[in-house]
Short mmCIF file of C-alpha atoms in Angstrom, two decimals:
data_model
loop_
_atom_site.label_atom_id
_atom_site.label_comp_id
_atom_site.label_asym_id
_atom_site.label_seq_id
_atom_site.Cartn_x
_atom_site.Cartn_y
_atom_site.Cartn_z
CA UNK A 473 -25.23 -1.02 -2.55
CA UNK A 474 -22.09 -0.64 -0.37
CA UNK A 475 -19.46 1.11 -1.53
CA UNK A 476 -16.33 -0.87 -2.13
CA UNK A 477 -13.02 0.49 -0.42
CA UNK A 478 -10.62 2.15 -2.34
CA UNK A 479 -6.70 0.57 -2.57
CA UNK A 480 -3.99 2.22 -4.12
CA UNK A 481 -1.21 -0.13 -4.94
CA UNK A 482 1.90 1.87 -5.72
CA UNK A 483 4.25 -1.15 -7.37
CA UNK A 484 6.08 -0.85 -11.06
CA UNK A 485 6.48 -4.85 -11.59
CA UNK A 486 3.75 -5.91 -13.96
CA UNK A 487 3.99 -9.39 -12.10
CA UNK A 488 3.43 -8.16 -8.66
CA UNK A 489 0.59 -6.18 -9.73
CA UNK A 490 -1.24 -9.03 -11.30
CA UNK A 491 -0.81 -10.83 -8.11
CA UNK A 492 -2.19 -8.18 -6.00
CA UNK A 493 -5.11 -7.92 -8.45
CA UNK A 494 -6.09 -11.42 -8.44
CA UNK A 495 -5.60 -11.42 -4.26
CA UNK A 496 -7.47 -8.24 -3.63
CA UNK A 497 -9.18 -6.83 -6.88
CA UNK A 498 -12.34 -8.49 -7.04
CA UNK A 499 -13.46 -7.13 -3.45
CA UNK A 500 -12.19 -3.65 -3.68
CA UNK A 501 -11.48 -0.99 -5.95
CA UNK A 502 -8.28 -1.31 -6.84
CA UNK A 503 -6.20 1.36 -8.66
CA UNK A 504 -2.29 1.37 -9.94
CA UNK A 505 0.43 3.58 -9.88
CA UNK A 506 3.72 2.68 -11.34
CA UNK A 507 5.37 5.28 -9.81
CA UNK A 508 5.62 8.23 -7.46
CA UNK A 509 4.77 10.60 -9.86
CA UNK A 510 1.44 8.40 -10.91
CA UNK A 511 0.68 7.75 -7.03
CA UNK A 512 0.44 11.86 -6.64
CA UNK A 513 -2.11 12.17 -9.56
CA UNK A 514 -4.18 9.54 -8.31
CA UNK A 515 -4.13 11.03 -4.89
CA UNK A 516 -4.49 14.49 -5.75
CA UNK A 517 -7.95 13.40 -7.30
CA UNK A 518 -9.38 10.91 -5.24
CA UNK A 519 -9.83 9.58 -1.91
CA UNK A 520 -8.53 6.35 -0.82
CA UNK A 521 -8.88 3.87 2.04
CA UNK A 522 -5.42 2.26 1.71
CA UNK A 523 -2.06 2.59 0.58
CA UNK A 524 0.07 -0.71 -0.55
CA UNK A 525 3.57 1.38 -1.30
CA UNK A 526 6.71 -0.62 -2.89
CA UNK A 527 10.13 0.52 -1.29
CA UNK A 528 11.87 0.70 -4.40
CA UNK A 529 9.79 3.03 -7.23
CA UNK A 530 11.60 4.15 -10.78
CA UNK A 531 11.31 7.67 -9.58
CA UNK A 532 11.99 7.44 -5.99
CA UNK A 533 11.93 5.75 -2.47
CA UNK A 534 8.13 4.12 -1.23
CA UNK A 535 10.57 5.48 2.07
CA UNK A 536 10.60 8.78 0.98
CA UNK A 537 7.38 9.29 0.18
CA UNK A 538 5.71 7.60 3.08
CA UNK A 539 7.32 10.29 5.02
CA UNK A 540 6.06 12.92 2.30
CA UNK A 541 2.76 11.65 2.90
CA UNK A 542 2.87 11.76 6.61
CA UNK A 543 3.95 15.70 6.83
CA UNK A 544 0.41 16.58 4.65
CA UNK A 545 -2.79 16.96 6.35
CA UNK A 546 -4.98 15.03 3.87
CA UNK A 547 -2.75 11.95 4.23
CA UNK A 548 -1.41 11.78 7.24
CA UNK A 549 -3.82 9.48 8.47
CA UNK A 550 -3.80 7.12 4.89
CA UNK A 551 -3.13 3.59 6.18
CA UNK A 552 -0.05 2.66 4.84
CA UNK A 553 1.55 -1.04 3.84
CA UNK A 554 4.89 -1.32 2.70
CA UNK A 555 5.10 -3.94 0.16
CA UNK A 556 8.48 -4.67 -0.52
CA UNK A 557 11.25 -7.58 -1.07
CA UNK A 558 13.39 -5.89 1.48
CA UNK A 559 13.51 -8.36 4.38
CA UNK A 560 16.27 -7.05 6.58
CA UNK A 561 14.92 -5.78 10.49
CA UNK A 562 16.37 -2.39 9.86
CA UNK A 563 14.21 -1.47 6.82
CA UNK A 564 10.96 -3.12 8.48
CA UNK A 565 11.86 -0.91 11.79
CA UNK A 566 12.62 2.32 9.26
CA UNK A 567 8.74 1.63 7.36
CA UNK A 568 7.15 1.71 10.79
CA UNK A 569 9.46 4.58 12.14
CA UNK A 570 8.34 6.33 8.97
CA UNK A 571 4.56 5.94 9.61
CA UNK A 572 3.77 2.38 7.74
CA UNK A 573 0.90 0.55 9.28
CA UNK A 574 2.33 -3.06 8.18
CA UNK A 575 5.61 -4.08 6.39
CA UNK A 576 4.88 -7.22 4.21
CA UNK A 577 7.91 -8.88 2.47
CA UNK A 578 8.10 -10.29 -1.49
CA UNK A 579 6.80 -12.54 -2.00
CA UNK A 580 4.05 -13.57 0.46
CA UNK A 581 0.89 -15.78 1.28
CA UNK A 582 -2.01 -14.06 -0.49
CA UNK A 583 -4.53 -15.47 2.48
CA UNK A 584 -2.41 -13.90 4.84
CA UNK A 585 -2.20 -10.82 2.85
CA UNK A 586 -5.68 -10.49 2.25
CA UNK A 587 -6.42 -10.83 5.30
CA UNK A 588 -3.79 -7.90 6.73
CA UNK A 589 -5.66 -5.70 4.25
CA UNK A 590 -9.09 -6.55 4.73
CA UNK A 591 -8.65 -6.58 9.00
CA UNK A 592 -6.99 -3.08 8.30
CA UNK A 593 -10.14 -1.54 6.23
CA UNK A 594 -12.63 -3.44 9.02
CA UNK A 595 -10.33 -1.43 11.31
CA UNK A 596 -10.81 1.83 10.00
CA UNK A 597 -14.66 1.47 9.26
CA UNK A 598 -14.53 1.39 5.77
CA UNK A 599 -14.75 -2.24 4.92
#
């Protein structure tokens, strides 16, 4: 059996989650963080194929830590979607400055979002 990639969707609104889930879940694994904080204990323990990272986190910028995760060794190559309701140029042009692979704006198509992750994962050779 092939192993299923592994997505880590970093987002605190139950409702966005859910949405994710039912876009993505039943053809990956699919692990949450609500937070920063939850993100780095999932990380710390597992490997994962993909990042989807929310701008705005309870404990901290999806900004800030993008650029965390870009300055470590075993993440600097994560691919990394920012998954956000910010819409303005400047923040799409700051995710990518920061090291995000995609920007994708609140709320979108899930076809066209499913298939931005999966093309991503074919991409990388793990899908």
């Amino acid at each position: 059996m092939m192993r299923k990639e592994k997505v880590l969707l970093v987002e605190d609104a139950p409702d966005m989650q859910m949405i994710v889930r039912a876009t993505i879940g039943k053809d990956c694994d699919l692990s949450l963080a609500g937070s920063v904080a939850e993100a780095e204990k999932l990380l710390s323990g597992d490997d994962f194929d993909l990042m989807l990272l929310d701008v705005v986190l309870p404990d901290g910028s999806g900004f800030d830590y993008c650029q965390k995760l870009r300055s470590r060794a075993v993440t600097k190559s994560l691919p990394i979607f920012f998954l956000t309701g910010q819409d303005e140029v400047e923040q799409k042009v700051m995710g990518f400055e920061l090291g995000g692979d995609d920007y994708i704006v609140k709320p979108f198509e899930p076809n066209e979002f499913r298939a931005r992750v999966f093309g991503r994962l074919k991409r990388s050779g793990s899908a």
